[in-house]
PDB file of C-alpha atoms and ligand atoms in Angstrom:
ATOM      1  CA  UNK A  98     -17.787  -9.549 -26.666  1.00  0.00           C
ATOM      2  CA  UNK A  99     -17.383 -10.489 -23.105  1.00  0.00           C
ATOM      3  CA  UNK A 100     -13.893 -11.575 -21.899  1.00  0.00           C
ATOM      4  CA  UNK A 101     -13.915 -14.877 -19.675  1.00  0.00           C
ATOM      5  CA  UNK A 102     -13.472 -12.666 -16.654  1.00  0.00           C
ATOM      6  CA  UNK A 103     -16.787 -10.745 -16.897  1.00  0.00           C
ATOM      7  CA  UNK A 104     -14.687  -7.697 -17.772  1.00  0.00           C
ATOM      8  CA  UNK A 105     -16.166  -6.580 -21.422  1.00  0.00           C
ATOM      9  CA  UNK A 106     -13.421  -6.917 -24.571  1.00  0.00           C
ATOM     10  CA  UNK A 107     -14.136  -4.067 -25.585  1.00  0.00           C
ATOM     11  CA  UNK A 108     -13.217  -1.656 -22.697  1.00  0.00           C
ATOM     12  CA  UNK A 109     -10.229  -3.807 -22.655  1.00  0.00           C
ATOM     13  CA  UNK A 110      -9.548  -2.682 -26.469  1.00  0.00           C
ATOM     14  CA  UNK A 111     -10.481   0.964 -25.718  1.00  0.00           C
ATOM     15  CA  UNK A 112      -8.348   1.342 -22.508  1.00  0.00           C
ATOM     16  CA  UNK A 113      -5.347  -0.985 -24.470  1.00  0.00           C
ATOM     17  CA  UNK A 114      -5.605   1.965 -26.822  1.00  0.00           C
ATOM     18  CA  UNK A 115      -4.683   4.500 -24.403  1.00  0.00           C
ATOM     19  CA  UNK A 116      -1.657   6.543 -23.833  1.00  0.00           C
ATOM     20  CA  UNK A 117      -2.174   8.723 -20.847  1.00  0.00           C
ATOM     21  CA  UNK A 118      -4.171   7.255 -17.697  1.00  0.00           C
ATOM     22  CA  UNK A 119      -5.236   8.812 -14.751  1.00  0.00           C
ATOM     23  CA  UNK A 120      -6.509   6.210 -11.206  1.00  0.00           C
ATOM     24  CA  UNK A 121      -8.132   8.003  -9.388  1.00  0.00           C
ATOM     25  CA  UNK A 122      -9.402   6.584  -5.993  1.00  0.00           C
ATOM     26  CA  UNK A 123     -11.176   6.592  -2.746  1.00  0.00           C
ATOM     27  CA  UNK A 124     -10.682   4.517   0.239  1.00  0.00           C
ATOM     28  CA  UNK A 125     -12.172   1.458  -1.436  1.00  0.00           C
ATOM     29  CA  UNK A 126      -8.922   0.819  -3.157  1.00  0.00           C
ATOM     30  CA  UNK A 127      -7.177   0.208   0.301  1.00  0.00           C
ATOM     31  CA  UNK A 128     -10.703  -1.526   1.763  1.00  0.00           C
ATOM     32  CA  UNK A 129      -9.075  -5.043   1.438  1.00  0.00           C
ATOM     33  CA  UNK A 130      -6.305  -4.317   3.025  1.00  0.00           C
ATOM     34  CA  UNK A 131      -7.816  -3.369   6.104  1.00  0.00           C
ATOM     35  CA  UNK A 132      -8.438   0.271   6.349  1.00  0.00           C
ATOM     36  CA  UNK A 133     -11.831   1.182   7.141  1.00  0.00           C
ATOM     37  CA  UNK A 134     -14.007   3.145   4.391  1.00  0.00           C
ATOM     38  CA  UNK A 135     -15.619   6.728   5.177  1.00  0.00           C
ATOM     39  CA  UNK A 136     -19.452   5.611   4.503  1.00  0.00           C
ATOM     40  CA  UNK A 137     -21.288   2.606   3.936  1.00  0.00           C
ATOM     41  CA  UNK A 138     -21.901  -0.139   6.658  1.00  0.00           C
ATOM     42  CA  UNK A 139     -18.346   0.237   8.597  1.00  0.00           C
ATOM     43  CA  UNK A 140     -17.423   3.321   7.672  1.00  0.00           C
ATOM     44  CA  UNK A 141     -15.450   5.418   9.887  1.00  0.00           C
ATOM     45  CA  UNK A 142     -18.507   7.976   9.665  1.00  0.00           C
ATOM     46  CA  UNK A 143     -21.181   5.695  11.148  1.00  0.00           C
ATOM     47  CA  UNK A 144     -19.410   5.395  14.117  1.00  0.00           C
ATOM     48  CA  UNK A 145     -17.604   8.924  14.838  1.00  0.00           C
ATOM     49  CA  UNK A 146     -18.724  12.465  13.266  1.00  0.00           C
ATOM     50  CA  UNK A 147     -16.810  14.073  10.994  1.00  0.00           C
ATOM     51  CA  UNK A 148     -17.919  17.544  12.519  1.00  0.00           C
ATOM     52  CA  UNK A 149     -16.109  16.346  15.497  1.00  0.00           C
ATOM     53  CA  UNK A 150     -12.770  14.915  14.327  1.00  0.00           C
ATOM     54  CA  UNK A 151     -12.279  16.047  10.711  1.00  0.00           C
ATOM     55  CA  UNK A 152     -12.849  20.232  11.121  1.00  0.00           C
ATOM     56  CA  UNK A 153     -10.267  23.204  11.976  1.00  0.00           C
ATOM     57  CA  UNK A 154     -12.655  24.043  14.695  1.00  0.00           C
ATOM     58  CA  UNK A 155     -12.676  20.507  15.886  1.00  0.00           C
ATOM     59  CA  UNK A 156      -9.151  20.310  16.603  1.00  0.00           C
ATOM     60  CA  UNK A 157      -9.476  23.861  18.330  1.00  0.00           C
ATOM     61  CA  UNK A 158     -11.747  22.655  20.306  1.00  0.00           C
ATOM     62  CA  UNK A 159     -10.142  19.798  21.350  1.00  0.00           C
ATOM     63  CA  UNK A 160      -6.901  18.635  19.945  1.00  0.00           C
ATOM     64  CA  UNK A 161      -5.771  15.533  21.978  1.00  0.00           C
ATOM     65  CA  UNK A 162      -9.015  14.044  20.736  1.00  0.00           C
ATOM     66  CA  UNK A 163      -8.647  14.575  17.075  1.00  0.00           C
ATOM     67  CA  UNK A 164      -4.922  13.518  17.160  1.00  0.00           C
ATOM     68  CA  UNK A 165      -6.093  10.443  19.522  1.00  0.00           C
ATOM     69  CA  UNK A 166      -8.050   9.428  16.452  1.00  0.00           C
ATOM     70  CA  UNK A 167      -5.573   9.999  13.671  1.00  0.00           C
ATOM     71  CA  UNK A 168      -3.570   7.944  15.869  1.00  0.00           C
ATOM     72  CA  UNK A 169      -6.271   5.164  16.398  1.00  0.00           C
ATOM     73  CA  UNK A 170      -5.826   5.527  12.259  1.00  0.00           C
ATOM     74  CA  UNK A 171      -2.297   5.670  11.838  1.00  0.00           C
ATOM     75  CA  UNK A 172      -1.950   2.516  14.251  1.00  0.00           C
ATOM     76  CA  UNK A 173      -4.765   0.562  12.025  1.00  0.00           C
ATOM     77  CA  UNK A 174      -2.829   2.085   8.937  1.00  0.00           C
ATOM     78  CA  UNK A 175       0.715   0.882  10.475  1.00  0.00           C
ATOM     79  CA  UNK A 176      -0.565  -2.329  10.431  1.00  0.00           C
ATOM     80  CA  UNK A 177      -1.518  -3.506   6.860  1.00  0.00           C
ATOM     81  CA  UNK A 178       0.197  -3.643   3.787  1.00  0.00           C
ATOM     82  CA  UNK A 179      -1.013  -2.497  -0.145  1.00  0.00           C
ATOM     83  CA  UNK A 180      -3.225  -5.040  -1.439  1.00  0.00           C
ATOM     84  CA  UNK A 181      -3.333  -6.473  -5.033  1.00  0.00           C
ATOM     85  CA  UNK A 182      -5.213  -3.804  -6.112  1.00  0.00           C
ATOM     86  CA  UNK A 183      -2.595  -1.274  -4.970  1.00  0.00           C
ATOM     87  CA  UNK A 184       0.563  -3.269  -6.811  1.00  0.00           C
ATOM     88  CA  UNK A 185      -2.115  -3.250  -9.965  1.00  0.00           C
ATOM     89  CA  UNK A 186      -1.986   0.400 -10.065  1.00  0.00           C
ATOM     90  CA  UNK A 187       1.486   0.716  -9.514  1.00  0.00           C
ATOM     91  CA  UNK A 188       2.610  -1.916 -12.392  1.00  0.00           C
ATOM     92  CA  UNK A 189       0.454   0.061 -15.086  1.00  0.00           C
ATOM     93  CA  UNK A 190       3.427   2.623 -14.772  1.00  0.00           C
ATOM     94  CA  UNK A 191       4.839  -0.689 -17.468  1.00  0.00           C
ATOM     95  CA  UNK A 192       1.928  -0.556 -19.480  1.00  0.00           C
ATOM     96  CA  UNK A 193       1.224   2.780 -20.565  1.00  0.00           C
ATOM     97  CA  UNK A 194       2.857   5.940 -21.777  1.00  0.00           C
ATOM     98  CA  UNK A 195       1.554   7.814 -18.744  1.00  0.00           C
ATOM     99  CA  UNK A 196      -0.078   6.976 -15.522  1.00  0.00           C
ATOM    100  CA  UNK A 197      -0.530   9.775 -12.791  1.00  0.00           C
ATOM    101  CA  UNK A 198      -2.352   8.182  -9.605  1.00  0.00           C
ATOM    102  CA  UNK A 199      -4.738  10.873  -8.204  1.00  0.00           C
ATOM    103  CA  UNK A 200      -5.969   9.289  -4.735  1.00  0.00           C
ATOM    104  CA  UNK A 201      -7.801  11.189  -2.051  1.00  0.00           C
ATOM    105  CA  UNK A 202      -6.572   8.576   0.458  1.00  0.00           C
ATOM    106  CA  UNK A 203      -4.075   9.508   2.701  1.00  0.00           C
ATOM    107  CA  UNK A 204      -2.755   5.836   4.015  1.00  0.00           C
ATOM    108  CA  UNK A 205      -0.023   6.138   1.679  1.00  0.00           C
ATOM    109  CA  UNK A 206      -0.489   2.987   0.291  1.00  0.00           C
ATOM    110  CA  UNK A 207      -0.009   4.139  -3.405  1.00  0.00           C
ATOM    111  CA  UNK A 208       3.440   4.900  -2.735  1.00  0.00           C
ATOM    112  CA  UNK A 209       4.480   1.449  -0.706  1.00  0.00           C
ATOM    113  CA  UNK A 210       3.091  -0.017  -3.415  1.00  0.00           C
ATOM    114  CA  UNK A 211       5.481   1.527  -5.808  1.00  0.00           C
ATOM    115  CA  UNK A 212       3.523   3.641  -7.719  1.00  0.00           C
ATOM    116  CA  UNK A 213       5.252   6.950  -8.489  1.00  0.00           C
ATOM    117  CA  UNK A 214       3.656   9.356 -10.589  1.00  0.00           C
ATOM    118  CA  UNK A 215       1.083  10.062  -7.092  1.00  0.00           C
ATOM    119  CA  UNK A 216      -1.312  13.308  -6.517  1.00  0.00           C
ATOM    120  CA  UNK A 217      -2.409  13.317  -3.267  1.00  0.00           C
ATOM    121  CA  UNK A 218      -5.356  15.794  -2.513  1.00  0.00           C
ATOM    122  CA  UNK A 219      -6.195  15.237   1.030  1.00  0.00           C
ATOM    123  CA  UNK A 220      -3.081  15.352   2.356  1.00  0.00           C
ATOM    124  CA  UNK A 221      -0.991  12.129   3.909  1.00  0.00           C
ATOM    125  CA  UNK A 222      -1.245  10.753   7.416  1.00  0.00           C
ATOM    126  CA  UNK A 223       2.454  10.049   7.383  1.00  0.00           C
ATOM    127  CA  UNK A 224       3.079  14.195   7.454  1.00  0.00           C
ATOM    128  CA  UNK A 225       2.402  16.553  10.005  1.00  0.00           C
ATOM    129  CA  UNK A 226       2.183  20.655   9.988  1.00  0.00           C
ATOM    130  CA  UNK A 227       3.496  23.115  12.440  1.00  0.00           C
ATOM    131  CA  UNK A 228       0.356  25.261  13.343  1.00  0.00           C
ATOM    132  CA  UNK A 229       2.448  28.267  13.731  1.00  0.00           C
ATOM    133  CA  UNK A 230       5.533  27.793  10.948  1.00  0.00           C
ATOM    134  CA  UNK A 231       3.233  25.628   8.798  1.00  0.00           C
ATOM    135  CA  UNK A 232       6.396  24.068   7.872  1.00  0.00           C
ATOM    136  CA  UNK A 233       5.386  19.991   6.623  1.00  0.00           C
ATOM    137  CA  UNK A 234       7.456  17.428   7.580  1.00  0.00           C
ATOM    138  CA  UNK A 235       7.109  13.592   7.632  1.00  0.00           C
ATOM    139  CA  UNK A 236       5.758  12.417  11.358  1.00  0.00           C
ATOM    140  CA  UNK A 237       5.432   8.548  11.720  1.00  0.00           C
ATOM    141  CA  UNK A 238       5.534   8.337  15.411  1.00  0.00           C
ATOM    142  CA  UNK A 239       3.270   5.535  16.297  1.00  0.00           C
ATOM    143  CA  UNK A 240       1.689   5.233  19.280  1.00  0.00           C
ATOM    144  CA  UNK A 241       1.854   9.284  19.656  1.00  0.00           C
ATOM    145  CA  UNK A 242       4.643   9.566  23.003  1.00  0.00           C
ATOM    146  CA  UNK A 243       2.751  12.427  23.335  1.00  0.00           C
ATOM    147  CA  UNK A 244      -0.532  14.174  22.725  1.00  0.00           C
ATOM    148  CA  UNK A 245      -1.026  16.916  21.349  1.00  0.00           C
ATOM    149  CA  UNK A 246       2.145  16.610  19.798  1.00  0.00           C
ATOM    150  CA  UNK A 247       4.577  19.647  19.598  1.00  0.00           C
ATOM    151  CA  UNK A 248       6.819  21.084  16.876  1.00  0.00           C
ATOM    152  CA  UNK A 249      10.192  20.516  17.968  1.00  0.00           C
ATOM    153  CA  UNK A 250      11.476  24.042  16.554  1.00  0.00           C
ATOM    154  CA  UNK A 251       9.485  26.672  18.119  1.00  0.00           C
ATOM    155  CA  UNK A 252       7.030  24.382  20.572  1.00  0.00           C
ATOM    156  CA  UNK A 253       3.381  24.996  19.007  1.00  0.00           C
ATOM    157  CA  UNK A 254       1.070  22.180  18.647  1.00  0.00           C
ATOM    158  CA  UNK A 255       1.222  20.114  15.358  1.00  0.00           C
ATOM    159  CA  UNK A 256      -1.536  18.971  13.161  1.00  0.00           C
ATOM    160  CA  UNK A 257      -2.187  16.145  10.543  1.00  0.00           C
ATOM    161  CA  UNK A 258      -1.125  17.273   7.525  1.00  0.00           C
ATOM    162  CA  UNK A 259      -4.434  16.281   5.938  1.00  0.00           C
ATOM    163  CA  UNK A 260      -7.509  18.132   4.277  1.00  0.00           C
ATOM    164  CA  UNK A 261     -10.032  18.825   6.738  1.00  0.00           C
ATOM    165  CA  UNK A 262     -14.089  20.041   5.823  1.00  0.00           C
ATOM    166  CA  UNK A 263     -14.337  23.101   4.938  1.00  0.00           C
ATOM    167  CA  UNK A 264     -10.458  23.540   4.323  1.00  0.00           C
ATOM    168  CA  UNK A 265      -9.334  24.352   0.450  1.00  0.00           C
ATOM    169  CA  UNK A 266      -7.053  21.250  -1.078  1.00  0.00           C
ATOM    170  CA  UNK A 267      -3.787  21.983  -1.821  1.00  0.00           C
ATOM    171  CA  UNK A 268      -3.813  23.793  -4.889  1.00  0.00           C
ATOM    172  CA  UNK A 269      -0.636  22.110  -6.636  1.00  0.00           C
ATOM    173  CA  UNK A 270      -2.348  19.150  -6.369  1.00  0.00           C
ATOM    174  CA  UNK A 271      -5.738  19.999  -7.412  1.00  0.00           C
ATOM    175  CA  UNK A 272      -4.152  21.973 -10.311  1.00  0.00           C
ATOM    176  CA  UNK A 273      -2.247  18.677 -11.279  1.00  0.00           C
ATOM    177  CA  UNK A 274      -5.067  16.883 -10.845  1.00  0.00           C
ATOM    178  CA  UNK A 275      -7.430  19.008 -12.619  1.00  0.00           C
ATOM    179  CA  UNK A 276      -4.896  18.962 -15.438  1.00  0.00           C
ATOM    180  CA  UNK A 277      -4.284  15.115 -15.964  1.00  0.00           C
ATOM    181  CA  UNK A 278      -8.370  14.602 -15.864  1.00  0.00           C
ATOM    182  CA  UNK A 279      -8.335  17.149 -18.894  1.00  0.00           C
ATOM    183  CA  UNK A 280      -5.703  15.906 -20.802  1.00  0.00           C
ATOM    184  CA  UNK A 281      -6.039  12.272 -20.725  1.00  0.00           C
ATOM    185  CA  UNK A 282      -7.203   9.359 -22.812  1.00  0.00           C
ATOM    186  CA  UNK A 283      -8.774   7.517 -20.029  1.00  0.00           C
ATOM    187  CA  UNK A 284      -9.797   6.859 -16.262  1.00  0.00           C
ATOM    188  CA  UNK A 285      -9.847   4.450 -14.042  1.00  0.00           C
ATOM    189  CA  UNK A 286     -12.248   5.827 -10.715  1.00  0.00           C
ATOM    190  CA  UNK A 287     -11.513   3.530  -7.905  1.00  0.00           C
ATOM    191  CA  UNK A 288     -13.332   2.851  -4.179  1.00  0.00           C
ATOM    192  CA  UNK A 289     -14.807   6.006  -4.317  1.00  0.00           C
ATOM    193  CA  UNK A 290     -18.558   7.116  -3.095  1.00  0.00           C
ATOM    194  CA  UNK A 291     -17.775  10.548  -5.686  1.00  0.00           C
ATOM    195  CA  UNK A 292     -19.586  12.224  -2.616  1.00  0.00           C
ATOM    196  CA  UNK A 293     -16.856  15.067  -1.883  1.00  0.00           C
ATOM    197  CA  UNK A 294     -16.095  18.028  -4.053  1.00  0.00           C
ATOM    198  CA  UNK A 295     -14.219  19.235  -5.676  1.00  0.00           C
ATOM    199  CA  UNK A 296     -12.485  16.091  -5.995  1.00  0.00           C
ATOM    200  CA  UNK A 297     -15.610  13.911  -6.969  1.00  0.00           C
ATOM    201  CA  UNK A 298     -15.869  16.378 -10.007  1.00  0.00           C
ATOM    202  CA  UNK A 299     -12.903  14.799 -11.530  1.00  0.00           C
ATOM    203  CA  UNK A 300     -14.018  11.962 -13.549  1.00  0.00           C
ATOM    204  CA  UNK A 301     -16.768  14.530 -14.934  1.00  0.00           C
ATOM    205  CA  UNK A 302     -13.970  16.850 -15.755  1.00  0.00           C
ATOM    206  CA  UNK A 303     -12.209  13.409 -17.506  1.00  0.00           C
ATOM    207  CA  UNK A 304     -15.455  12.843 -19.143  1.00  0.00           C
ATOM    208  CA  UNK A 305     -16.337  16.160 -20.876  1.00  0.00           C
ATOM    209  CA  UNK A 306     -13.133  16.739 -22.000  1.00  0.00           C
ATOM    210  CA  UNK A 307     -13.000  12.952 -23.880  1.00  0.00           C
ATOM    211  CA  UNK A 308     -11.570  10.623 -21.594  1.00  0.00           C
ATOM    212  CA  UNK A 309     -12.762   6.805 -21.702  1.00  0.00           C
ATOM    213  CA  UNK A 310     -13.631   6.957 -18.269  1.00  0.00           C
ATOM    214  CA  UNK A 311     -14.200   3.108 -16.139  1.00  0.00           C
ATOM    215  CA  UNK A 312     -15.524   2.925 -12.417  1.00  0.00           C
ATOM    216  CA  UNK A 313     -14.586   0.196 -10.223  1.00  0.00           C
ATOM    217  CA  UNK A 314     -16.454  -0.167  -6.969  1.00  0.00           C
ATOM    218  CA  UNK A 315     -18.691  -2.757  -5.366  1.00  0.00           C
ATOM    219  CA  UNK A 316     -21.517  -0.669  -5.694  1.00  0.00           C
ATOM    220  CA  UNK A 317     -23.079   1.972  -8.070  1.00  0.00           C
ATOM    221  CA  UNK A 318     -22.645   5.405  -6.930  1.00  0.00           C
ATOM    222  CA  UNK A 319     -23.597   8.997  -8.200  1.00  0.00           C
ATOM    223  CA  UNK A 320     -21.506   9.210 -10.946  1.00  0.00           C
ATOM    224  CA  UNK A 321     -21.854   6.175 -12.509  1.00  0.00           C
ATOM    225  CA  UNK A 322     -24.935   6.720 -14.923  1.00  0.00           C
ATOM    226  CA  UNK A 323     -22.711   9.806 -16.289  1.00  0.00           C
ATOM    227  CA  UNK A 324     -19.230   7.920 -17.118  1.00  0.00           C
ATOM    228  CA  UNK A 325     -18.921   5.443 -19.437  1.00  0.00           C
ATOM    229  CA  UNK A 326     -19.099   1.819 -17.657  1.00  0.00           C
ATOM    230  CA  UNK A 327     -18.975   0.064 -13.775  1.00  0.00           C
ATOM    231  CA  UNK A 328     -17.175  -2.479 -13.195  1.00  0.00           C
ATOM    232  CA  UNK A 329     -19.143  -4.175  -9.690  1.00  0.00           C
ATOM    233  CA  UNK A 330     -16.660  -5.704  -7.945  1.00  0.00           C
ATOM    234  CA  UNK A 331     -13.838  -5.384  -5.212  1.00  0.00           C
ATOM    235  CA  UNK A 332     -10.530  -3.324  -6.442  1.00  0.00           C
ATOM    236  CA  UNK A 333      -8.214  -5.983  -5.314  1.00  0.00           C
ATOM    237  CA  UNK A 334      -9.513  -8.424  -7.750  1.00  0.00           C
ATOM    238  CA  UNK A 335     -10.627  -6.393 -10.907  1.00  0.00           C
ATOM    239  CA  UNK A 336      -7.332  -4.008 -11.244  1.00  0.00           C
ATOM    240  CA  UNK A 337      -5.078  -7.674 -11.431  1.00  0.00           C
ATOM    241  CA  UNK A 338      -7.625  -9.049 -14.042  1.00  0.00           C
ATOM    242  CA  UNK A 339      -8.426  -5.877 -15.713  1.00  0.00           C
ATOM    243  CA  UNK A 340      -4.449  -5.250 -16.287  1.00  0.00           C
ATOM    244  CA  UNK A 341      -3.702  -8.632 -17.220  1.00  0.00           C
ATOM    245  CA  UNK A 342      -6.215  -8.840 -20.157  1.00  0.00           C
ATOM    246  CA  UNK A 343      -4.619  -4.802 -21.431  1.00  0.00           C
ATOM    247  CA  UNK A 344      -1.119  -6.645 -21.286  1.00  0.00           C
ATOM    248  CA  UNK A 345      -2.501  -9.790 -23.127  1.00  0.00           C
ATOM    249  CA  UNK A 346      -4.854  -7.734 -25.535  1.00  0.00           C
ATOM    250  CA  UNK A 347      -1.124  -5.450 -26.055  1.00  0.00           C
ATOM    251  CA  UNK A 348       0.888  -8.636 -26.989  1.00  0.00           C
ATOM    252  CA  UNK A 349      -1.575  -9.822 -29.155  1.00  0.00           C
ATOM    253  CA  UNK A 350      -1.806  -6.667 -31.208  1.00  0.00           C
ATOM    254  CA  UNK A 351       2.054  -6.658 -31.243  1.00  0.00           C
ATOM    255  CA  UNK A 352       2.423  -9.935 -32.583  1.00  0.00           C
ATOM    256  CA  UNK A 353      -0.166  -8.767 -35.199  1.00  0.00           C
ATOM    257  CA  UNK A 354       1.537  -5.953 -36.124  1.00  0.00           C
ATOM    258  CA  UNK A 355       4.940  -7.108 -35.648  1.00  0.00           C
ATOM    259  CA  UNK A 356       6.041  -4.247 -34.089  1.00  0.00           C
ATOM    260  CA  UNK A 357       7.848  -3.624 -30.879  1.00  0.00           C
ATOM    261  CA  UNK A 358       6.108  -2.657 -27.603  1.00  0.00           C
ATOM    262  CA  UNK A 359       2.740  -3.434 -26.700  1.00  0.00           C
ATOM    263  CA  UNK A 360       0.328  -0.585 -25.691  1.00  0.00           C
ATOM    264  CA  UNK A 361       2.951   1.782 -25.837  1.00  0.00           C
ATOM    265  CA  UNK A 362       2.844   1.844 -29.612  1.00  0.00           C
ATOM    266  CA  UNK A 363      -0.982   2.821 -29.635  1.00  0.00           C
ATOM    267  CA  UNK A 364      -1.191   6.375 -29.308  1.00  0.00           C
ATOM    268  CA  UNK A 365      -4.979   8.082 -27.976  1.00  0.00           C
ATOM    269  CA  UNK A 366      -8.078   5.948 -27.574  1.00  0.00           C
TER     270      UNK A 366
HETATM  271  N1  APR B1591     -13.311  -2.293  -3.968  1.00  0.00           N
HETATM  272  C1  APR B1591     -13.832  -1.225  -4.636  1.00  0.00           C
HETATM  273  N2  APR B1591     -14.638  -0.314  -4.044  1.00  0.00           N
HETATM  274  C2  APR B1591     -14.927  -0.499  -2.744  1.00  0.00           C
HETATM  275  C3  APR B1591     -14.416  -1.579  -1.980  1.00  0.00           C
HETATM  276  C4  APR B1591     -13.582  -2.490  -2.657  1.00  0.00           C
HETATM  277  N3  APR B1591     -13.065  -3.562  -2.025  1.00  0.00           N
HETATM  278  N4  APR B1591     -14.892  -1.465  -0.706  1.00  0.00           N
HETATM  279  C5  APR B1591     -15.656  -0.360  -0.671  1.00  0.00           C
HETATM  280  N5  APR B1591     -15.687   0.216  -1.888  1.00  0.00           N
HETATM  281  C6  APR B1591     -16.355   1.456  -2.302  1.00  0.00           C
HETATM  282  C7  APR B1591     -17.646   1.768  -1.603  1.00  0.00           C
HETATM  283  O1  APR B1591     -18.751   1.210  -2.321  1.00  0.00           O
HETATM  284  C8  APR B1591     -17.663   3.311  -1.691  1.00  0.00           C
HETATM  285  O2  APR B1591     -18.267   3.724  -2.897  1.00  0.00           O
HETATM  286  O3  APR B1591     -15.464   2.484  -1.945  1.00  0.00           O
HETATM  287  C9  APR B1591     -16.197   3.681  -1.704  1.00  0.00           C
HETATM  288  C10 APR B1591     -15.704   4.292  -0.412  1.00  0.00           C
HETATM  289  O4  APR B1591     -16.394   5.502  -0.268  1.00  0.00           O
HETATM  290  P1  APR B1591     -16.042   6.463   0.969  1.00  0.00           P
HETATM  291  O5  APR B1591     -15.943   5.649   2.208  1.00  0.00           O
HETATM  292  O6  APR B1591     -17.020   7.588   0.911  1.00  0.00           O
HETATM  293  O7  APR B1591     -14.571   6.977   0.673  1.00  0.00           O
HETATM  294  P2  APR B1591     -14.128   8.112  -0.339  1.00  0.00           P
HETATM  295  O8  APR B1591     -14.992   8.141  -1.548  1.00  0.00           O
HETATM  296  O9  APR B1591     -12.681   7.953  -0.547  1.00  0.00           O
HETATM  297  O10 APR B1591     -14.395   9.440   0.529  1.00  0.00           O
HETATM  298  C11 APR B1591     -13.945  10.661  -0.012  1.00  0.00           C
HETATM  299  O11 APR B1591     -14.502  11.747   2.067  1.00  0.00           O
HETATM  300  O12 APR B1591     -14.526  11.818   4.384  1.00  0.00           O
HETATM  301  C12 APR B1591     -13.874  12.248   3.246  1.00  0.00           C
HETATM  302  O13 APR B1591     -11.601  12.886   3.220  1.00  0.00           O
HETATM  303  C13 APR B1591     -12.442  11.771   3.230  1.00  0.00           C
HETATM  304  O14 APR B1591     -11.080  11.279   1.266  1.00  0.00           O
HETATM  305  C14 APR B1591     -12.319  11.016   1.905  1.00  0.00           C
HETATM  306  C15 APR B1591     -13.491  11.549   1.098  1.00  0.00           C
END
């Protein structure tokens, strides 16, 4: 049955049904607020290359221009605010049992947005790291008064405290994350091209292990013949839709059942 918004009744139904939800998303989620994607037509990457900004070595090489553009970022970043699709996310926290945010995003937009339950495996824009302590700290000077900027403690140059290539993820969060995509009853993958591992593996990692798992994007991308439906469409009008029709499809069942709570009384999907 299709539901007035396009959105299928069913996958309403199954994802009504479920307890534990994991969003995971890419930088589509915070496209319409104004942060620019990695890839397709405006994408940060078709204008600068990642070898040259995004790498260990790059910064080595030449750290006042890799902070100059994490600045140019944090500045566009400083800028917007979470978008509809954002405050979505963060009012499921009301819906279900469980909802644990894994975003590869590092905008920090999640968390203005109120969500709380957040995983965040490429780091956050917001922090920086002392390159000789390592110590973390949060670092929201904006415009940088100075470039490189220096720890303030021993002197040596910072760094974004972000995931560069080639550089592991932090291995609480992928642990966490690896553990909510095997445990839970379904996923939402959001604004993401799936193109980077290991954290493109998660909604396959959902998948096997049972999860109803639902892709939101305006396009298709790698992983969406191998999960279990796309929604086409931009985040910031889907998530609203999609999570008024679970609360409506909740109350319904609860006045049919008469009993208290909406999809908090359904337990699995
Ligand atoms: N709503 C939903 N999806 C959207 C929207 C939107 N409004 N706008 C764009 N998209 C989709 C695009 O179709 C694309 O599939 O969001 C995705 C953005 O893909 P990328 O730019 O590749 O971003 P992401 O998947 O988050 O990149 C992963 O790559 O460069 C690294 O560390 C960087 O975390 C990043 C990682």
């Amino acid at each position: 049955m299709i539901s007035t918004s396009g959105i299928p009744q069913d996958l309403v139904e199954r994802l009504g049904h479920a307890s534990s939800i994991v969003v995971f998303t890419g930088a589509g989620v915070s496209a319409e607020s104004g942060v620019p994607t990695f890839r397709g037509q405006d994408g940060l990457w078709q204008k600068y290359n990642a070898e040259d900004l995004a790498t260990w070595q790059a910064f080595e090489r030449d750290p006042r221009l890799v902070w100059s553009w994490y600045d140019y970022r944090r500045q566009i970043i400083s800028g917007v605010d979470p978008n509809p699709g954002h405050a979505a996310i963060a009012k499921m926290a009301a819906v279900f049992d469980n909802v644990t945010v894994v975003t590869q995003n590092v905008d920090g937009l999640h968390d203005r947005a109120g969500s709380k339950n957040i995983v965040e495996l490429h780091g956050n824009i917001w922090r920086a790291r002392c390159t000789r302590e390592l110590t973390v700290f949060d670092f929201r000077e904006c415009p940088l008064s100075e470039n490189p900027p220096l720890c303030k403690e021993c002197g040596s140059m910072l760094r974004p405290d972000v995931v560069w290539y080639g550089e592991p993820l932090p291995m609480d969060a992928y642990e966490r994350s690896h553990e909510v995509a095997c445990t839970c009853d379904a996923m939402l993958v959001v604004g993401t091209s799936a193109q980077v591992r290991p954290a493109a593996t998660l909604p396959l990692v959902a998948k096997h292990n049972g999860a109803f798992v639902v892709e939101i994007n305006t396009h298709y991308t790698p992983i969406s013949a191998l999960i279990d439906t796309t929604l086409i469409g931009g985040a910031g009008e889907i998530l609203p839709e999609l999570l008024d029709l679970i609360s409506a499809c909740s109350d319904d069942s609860e006045d049919a059942s008469g009993t208290a709570g909406g999809v908090k009384e359904h337990s699995g999907v």
